[in-house]
PDB file of C-alpha atoms and ligand atoms in Angstrom:
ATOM      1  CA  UNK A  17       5.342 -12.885  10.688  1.00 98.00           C
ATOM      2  CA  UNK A  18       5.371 -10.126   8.221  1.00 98.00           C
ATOM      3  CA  UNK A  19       8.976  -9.333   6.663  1.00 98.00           C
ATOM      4  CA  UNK A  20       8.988  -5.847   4.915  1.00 98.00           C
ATOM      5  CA  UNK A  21      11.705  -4.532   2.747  1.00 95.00           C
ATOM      6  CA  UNK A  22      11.669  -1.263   0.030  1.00 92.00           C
ATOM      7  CA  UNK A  23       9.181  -2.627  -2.418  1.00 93.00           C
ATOM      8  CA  UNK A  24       6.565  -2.550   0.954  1.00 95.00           C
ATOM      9  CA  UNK A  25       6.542   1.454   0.286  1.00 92.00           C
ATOM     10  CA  UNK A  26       6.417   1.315  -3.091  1.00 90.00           C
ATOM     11  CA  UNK A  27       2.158   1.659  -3.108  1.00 91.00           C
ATOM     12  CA  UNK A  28       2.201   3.938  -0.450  1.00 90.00           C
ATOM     13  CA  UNK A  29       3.904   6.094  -2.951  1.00 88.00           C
ATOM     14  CA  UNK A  30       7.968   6.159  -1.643  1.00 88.00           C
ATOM     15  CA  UNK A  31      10.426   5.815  -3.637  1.00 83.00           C
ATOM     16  CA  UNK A  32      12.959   2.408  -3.236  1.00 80.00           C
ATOM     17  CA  UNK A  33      15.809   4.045  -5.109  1.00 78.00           C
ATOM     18  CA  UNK A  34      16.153   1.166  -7.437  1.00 74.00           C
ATOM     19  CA  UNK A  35      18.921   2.246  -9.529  1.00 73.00           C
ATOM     20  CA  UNK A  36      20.357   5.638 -10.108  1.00 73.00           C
ATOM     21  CA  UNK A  37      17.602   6.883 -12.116  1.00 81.00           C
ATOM     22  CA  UNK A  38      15.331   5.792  -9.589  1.00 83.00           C
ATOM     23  CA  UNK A  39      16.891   7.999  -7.200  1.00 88.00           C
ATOM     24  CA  UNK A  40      17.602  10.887  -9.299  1.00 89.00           C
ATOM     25  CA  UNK A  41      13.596  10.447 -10.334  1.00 87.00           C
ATOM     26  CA  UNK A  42      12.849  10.767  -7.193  1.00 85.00           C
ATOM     27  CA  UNK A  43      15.502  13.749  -6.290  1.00 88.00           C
ATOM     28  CA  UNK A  44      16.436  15.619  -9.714  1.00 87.00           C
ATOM     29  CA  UNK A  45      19.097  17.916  -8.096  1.00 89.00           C
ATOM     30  CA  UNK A  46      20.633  15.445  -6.931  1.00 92.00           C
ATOM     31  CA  UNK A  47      21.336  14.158 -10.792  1.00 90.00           C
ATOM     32  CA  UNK A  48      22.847  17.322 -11.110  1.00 89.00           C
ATOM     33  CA  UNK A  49      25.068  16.970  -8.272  1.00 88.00           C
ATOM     34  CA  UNK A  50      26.153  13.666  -9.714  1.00 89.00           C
ATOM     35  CA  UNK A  51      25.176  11.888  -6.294  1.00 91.00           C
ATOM     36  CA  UNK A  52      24.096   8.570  -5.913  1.00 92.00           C
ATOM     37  CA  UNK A  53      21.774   7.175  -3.053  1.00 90.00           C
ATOM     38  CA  UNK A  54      24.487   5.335  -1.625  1.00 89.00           C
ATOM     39  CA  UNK A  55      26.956   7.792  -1.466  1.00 92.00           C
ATOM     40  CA  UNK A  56      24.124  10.465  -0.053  1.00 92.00           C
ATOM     41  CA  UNK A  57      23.336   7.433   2.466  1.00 92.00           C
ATOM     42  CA  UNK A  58      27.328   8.074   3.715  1.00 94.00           C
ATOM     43  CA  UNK A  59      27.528   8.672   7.526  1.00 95.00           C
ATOM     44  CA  UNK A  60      30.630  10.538   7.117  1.00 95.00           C
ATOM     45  CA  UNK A  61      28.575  13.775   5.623  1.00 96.00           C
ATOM     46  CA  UNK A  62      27.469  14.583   8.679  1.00 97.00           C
ATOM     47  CA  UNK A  63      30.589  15.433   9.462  1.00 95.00           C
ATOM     48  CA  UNK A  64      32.082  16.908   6.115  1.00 96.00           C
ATOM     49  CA  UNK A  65      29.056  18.691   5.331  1.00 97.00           C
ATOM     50  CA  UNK A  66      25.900  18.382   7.694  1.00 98.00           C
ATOM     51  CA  UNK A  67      23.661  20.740   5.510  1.00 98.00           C
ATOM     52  CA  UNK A  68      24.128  18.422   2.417  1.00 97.00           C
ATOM     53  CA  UNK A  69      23.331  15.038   4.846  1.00 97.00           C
ATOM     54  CA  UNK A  70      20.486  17.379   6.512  1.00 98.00           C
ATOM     55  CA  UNK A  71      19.299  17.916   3.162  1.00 97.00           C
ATOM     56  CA  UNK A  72      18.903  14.534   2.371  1.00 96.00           C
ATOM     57  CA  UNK A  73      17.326  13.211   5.962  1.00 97.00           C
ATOM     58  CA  UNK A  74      15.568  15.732   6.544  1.00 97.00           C
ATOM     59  CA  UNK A  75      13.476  15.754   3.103  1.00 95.00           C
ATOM     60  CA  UNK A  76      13.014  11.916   3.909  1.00 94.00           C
ATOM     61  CA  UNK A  77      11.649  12.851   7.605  1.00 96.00           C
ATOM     62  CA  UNK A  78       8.950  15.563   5.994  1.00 95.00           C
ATOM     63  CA  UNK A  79       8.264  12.826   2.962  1.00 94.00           C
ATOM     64  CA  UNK A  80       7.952   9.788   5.311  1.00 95.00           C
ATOM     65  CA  UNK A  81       5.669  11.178   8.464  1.00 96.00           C
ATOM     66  CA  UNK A  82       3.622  12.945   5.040  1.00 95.00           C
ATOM     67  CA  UNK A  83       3.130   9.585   3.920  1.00 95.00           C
ATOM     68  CA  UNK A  84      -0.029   7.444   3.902  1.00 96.00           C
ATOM     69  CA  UNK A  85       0.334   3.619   4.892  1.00 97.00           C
ATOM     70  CA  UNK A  86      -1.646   2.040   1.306  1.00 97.00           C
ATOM     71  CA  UNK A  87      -4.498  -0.372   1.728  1.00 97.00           C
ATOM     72  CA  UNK A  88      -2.150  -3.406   2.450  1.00 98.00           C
ATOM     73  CA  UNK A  89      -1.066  -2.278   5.794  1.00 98.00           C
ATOM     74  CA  UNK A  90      -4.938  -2.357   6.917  1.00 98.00           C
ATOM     75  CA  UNK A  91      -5.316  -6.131   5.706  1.00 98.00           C
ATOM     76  CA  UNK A  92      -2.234  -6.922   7.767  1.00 98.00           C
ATOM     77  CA  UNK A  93      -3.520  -4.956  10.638  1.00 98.00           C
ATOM     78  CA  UNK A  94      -6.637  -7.114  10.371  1.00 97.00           C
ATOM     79  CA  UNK A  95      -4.216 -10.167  10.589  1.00 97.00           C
ATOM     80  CA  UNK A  96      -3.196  -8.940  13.441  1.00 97.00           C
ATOM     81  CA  UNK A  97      -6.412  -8.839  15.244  1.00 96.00           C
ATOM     82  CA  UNK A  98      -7.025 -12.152  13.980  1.00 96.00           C
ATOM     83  CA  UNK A  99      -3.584 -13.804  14.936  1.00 94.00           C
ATOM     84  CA  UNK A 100      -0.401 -12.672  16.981  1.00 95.00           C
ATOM     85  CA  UNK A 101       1.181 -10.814  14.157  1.00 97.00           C
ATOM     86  CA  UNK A 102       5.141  -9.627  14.292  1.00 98.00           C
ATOM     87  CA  UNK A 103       6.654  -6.852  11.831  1.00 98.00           C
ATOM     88  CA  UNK A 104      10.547  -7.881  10.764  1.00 98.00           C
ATOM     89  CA  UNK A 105      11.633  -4.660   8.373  1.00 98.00           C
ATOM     90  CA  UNK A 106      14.658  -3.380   7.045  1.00 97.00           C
ATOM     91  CA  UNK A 107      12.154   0.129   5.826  1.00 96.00           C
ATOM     92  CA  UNK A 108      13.045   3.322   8.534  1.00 96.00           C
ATOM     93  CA  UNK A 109       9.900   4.833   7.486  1.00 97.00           C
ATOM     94  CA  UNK A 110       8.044   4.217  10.168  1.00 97.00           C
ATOM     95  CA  UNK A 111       4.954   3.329   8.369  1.00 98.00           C
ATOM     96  CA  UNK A 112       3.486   0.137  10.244  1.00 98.00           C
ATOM     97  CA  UNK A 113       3.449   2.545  13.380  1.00 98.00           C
ATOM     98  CA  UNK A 114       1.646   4.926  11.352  1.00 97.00           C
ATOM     99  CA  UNK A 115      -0.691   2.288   9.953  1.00 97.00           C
ATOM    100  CA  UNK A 116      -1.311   0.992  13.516  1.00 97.00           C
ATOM    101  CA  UNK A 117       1.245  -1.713  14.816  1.00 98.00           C
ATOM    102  CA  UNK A 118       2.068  -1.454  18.151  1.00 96.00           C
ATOM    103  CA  UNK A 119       5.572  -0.527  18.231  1.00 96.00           C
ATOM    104  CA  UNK A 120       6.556  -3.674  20.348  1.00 96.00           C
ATOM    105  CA  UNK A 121       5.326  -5.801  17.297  1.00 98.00           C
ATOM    106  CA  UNK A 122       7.970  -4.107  15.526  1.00 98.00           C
ATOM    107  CA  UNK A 123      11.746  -5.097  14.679  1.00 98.00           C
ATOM    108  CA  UNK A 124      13.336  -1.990  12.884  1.00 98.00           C
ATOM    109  CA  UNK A 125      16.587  -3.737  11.713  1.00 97.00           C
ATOM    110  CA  UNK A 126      17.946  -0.648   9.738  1.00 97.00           C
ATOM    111  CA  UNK A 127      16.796   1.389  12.826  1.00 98.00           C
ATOM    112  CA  UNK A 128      14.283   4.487  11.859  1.00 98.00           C
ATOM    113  CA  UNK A 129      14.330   7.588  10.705  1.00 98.00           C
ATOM    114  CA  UNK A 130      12.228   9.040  13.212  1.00 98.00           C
ATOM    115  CA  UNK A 131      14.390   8.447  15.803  1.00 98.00           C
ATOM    116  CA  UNK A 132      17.305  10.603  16.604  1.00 98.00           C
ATOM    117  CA  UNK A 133      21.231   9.757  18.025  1.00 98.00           C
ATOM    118  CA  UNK A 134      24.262  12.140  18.793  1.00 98.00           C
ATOM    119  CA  UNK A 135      26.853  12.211  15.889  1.00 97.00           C
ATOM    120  CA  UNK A 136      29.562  11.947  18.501  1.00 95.00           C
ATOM    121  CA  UNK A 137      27.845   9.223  21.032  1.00 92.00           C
ATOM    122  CA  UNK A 138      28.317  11.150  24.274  1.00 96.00           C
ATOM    123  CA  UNK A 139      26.137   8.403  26.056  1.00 95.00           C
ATOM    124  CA  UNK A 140      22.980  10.024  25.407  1.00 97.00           C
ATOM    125  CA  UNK A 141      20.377   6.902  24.736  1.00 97.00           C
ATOM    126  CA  UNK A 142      18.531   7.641  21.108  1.00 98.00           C
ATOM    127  CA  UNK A 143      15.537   9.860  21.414  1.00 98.00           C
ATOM    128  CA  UNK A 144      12.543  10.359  19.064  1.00 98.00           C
ATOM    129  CA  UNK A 145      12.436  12.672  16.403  1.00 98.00           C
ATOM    130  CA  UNK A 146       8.727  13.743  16.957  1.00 96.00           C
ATOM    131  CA  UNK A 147       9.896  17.074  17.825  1.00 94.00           C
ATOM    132  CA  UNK A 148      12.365  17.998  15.073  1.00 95.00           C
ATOM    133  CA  UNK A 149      11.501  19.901  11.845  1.00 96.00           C
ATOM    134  CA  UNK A 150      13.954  20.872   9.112  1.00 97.00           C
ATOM    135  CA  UNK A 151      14.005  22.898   6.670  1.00 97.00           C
ATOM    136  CA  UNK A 152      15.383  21.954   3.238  1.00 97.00           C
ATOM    137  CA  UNK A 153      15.832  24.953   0.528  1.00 95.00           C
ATOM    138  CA  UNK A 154      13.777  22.297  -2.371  1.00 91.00           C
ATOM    139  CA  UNK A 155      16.226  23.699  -5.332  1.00 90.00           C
ATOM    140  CA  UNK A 156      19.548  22.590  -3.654  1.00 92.00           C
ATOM    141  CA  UNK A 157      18.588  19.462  -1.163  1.00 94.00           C
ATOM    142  CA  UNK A 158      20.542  21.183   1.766  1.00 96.00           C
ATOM    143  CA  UNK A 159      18.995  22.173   5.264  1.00 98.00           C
ATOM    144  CA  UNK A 160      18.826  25.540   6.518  1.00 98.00           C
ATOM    145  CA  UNK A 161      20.635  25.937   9.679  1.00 97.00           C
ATOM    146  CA  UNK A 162      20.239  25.510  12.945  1.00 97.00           C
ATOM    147  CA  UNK A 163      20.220  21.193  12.368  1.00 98.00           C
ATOM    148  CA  UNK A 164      19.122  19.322  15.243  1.00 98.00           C
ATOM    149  CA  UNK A 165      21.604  18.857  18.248  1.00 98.00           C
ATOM    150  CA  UNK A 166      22.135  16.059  20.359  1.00 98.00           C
ATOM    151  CA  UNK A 167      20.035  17.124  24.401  1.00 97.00           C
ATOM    152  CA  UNK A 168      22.942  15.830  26.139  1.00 98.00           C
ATOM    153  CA  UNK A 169      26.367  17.392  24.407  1.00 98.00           C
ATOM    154  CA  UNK A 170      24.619  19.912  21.734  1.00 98.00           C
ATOM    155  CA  UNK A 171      26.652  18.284  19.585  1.00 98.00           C
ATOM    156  CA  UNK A 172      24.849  17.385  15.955  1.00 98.00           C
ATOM    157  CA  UNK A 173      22.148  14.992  15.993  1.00 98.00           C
ATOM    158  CA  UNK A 174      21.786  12.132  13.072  1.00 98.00           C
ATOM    159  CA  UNK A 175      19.124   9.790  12.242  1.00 98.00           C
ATOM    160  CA  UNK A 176      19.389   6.320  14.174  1.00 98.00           C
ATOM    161  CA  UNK A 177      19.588   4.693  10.758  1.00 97.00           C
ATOM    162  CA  UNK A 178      21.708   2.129   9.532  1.00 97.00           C
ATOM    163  CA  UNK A 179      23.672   3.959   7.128  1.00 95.00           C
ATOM    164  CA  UNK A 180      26.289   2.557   4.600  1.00 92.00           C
ATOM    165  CA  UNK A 181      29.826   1.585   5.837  1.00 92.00           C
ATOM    166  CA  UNK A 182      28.234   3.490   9.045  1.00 95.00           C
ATOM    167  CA  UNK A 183      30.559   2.759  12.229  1.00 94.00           C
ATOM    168  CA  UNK A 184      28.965   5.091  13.795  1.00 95.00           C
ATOM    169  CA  UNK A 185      25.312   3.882  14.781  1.00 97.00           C
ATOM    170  CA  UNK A 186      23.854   3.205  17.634  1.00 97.00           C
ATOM    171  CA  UNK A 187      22.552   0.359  17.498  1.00 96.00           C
ATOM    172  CA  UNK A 188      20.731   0.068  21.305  1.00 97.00           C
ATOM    173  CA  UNK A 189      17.105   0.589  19.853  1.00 98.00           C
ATOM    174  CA  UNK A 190      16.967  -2.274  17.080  1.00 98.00           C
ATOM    175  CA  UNK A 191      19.091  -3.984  19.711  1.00 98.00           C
ATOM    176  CA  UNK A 192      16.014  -4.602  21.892  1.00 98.00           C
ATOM    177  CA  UNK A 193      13.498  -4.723  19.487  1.00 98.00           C
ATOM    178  CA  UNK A 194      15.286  -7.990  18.006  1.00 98.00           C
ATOM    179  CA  UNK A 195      15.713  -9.507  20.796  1.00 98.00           C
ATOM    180  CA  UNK A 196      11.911  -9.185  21.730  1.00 98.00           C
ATOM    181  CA  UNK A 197      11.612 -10.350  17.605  1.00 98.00           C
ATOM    182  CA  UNK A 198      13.742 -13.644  18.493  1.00 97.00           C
ATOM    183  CA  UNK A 199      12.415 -13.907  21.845  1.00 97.00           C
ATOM    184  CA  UNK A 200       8.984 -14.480  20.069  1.00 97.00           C
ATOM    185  CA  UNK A 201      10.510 -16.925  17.436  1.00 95.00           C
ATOM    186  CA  UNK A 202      11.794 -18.964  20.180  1.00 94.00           C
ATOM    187  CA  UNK A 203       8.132 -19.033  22.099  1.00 95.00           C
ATOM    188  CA  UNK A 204       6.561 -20.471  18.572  1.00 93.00           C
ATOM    189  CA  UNK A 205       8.910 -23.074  18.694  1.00 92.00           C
ATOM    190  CA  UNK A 206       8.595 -24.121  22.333  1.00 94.00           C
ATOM    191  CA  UNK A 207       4.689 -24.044  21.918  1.00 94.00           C
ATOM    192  CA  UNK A 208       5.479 -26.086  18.225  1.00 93.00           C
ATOM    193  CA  UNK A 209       3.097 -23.395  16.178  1.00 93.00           C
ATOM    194  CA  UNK A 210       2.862 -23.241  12.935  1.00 92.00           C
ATOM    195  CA  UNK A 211       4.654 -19.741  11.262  1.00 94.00           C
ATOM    196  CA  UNK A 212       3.040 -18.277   8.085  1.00 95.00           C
ATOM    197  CA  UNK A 213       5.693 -15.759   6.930  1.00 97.00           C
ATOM    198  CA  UNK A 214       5.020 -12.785   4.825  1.00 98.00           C
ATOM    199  CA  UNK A 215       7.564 -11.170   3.051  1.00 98.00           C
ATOM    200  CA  UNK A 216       6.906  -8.070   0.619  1.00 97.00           C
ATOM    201  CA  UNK A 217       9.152  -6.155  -0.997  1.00 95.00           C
ATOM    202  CA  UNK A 218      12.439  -7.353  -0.002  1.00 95.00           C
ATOM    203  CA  UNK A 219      15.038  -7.473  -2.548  1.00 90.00           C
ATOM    204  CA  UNK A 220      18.398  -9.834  -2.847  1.00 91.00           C
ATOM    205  CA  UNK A 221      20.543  -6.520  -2.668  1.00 85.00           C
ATOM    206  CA  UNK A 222      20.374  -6.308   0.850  1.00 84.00           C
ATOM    207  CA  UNK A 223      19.352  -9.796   1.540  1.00 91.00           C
ATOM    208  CA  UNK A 224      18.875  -9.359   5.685  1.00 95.00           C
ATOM    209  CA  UNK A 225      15.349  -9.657   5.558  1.00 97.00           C
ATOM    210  CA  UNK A 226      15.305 -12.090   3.004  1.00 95.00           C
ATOM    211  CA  UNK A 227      17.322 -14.375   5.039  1.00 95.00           C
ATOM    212  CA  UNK A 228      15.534 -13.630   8.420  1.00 96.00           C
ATOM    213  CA  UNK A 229      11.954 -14.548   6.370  1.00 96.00           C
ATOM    214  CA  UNK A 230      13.822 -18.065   4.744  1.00 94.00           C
ATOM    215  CA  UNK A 231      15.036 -18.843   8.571  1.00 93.00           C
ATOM    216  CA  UNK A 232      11.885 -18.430  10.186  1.00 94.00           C
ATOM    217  CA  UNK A 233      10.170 -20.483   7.364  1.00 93.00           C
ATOM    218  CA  UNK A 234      12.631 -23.298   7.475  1.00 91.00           C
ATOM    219  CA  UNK A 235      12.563 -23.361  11.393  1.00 86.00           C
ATOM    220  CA  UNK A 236       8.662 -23.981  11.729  1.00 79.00           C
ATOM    221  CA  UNK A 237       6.434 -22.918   8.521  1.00 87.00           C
ATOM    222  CA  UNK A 238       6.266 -22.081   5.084  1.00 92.00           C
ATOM    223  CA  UNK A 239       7.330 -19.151   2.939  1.00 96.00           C
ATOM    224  CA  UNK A 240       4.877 -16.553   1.298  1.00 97.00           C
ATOM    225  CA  UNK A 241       6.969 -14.011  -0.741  1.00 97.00           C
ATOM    226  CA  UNK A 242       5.133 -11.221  -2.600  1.00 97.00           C
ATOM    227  CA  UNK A 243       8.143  -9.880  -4.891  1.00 96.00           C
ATOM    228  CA  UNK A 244       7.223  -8.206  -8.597  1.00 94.00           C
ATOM    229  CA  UNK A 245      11.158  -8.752  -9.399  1.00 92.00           C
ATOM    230  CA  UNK A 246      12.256 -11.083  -7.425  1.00 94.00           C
ATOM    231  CA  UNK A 247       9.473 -13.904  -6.599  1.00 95.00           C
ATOM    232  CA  UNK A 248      11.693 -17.314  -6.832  1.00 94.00           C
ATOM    233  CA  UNK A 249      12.322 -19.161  -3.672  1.00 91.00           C
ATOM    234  CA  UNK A 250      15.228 -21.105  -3.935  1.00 80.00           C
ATOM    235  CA  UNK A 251      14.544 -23.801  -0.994  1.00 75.00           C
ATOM    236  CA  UNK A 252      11.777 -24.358   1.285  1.00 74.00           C
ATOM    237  CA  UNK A 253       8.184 -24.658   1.711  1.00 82.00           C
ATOM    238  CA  UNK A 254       6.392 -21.520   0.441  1.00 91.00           C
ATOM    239  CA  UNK A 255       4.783 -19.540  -2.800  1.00 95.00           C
ATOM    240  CA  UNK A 256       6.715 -17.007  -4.453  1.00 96.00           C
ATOM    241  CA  UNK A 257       3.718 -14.454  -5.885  1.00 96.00           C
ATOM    242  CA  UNK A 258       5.060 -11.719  -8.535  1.00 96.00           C
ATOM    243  CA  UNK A 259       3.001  -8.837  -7.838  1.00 94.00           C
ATOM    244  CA  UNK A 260       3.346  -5.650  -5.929  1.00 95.00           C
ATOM    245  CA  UNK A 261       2.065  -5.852  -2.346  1.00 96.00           C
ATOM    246  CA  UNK A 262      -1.373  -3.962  -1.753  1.00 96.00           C
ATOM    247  CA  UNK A 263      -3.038  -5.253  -4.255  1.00 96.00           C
ATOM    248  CA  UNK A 264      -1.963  -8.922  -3.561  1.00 97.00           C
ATOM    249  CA  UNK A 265      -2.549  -8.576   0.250  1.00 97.00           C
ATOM    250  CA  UNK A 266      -6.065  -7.687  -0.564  1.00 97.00           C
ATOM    251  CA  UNK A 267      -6.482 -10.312  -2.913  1.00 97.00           C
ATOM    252  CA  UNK A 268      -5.076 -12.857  -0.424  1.00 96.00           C
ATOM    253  CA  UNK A 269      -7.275 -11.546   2.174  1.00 97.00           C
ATOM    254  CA  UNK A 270     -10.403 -12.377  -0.015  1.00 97.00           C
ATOM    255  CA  UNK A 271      -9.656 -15.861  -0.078  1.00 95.00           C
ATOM    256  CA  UNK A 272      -9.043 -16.391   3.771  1.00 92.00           C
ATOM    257  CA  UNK A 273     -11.647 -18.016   5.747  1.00 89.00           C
TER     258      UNK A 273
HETATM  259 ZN1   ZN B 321      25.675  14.054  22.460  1.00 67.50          ZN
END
């Protein structure tokens, strides 16, 4: 079981918006704005201002279907030829479907940003974002009209992401990817096999995956976390590597049998 949070993209080249200055590194206007990833990450622009939230998404849409999966998402894809392999991630990048994971191997539990929902929920189930471009003016972050509109009201469309204090998402797609995730959990239990867990990346700050990798350890295996700030495991069976992740996957991959 692979567990993915921020520190997963790091190699591939996104940023994890550790920090203010990591953010504003990442998006300088934004410094000048005085805005902070978590109050971009605010649901309730879309309805104050949908150009500056448009901005924001849509910049992370271009930069995250742009992006290349790095050399550790190929050693886990060989995994998962080798063994049946599930992805647990809080990332909405969508980069272990880019790198090759079948997209029922995958639990998105932030949802993903390449998915779409309406801002006003008229019933319309979430749709993909394959065919949406927008167009962000680089020197002030916002989007250049139209925005995407919801196919079933025309009302405006968001991204089916997990956003913070966010009342508003729709939760249906992660919905029934976990319970496909736990549905496999339970089948490893019933058949008493043994559970390697991989977690990379996945910080304390927003400790879901964290806690989903320590469950399934405890339950029925041991604990490999690959964390450059954050290594120690607290309880459990497991190794707690300080490194980033590609690298570290490879070298782990060297030593297997
Ligand atoms: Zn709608």
């Amino acid at each position: 079981m692979v567990c993915a949070g921020a520190g997963m993209g790091v190699d591939s080249g996104l940023p994890d918006f550790r920090g203010p200055d990591g953010f504003w590194r990442a998006y300088p206007p934004y410094r000048r704005l005085g805005l902070r990833f978590e109050e971009l990450a605010d649901p309730v622009h879309f309805a104050a201002d949908p150009e500056l939230a448009w901005g924001f998404y849509g910049h992370r849409l271009q930069l995250y279907r742009r992006a290349v999966p790095h050399a550790g998402f190929g050693v886990l894809l060989g995994w998962a030829r080798r063994w049946p392999v599930r992805v647990f991630t809080s990332n909405v990048d969508g980069q272990f479907q880019t790198a090759g994971f079948a997209e029922d191997d995958i639990a998105e539990c932030h949802g993903s940003i390449h998915h779409l929902q309406c801002t006003i929920d008229c019933g319309q189930p979430v749709w993909p974002a394959d065919d949406v471009e927008v167009d962000v003016d680089p020197a002030t972050m916002r989007a250049v009209p139209p925005l995407p509109a919801c196919p079933g009201c025309g009302a405006l469309a968001r991204p089916n992401i997990l956003m913070f204090g966010d009342f508003d998402w729709v939760p249906d797609r992660a919905a029934v990817q976990l319970q496909a995730h736990r549905a496999w959990l339970r089948g490893l239990r019933a058949a008493d096999a043994r559970l390697a867990v991989v977690e990379l990346g996945a910080g304390t700050a927003v400790p879901t995956v964290r806690r989903e990798a320590e469950l399934a350890a405890a339950a029925s295996g041991a604990l490999v976390r690959i964390n450059p700030r954050e290594p120690d495991l607290r309880h459990g069976r497991g190794v707690g590597l300080a490194a980033p992740a590609a690298p570290i996957l490879q070298a782990l991959d060297a030593l297997l049998p």
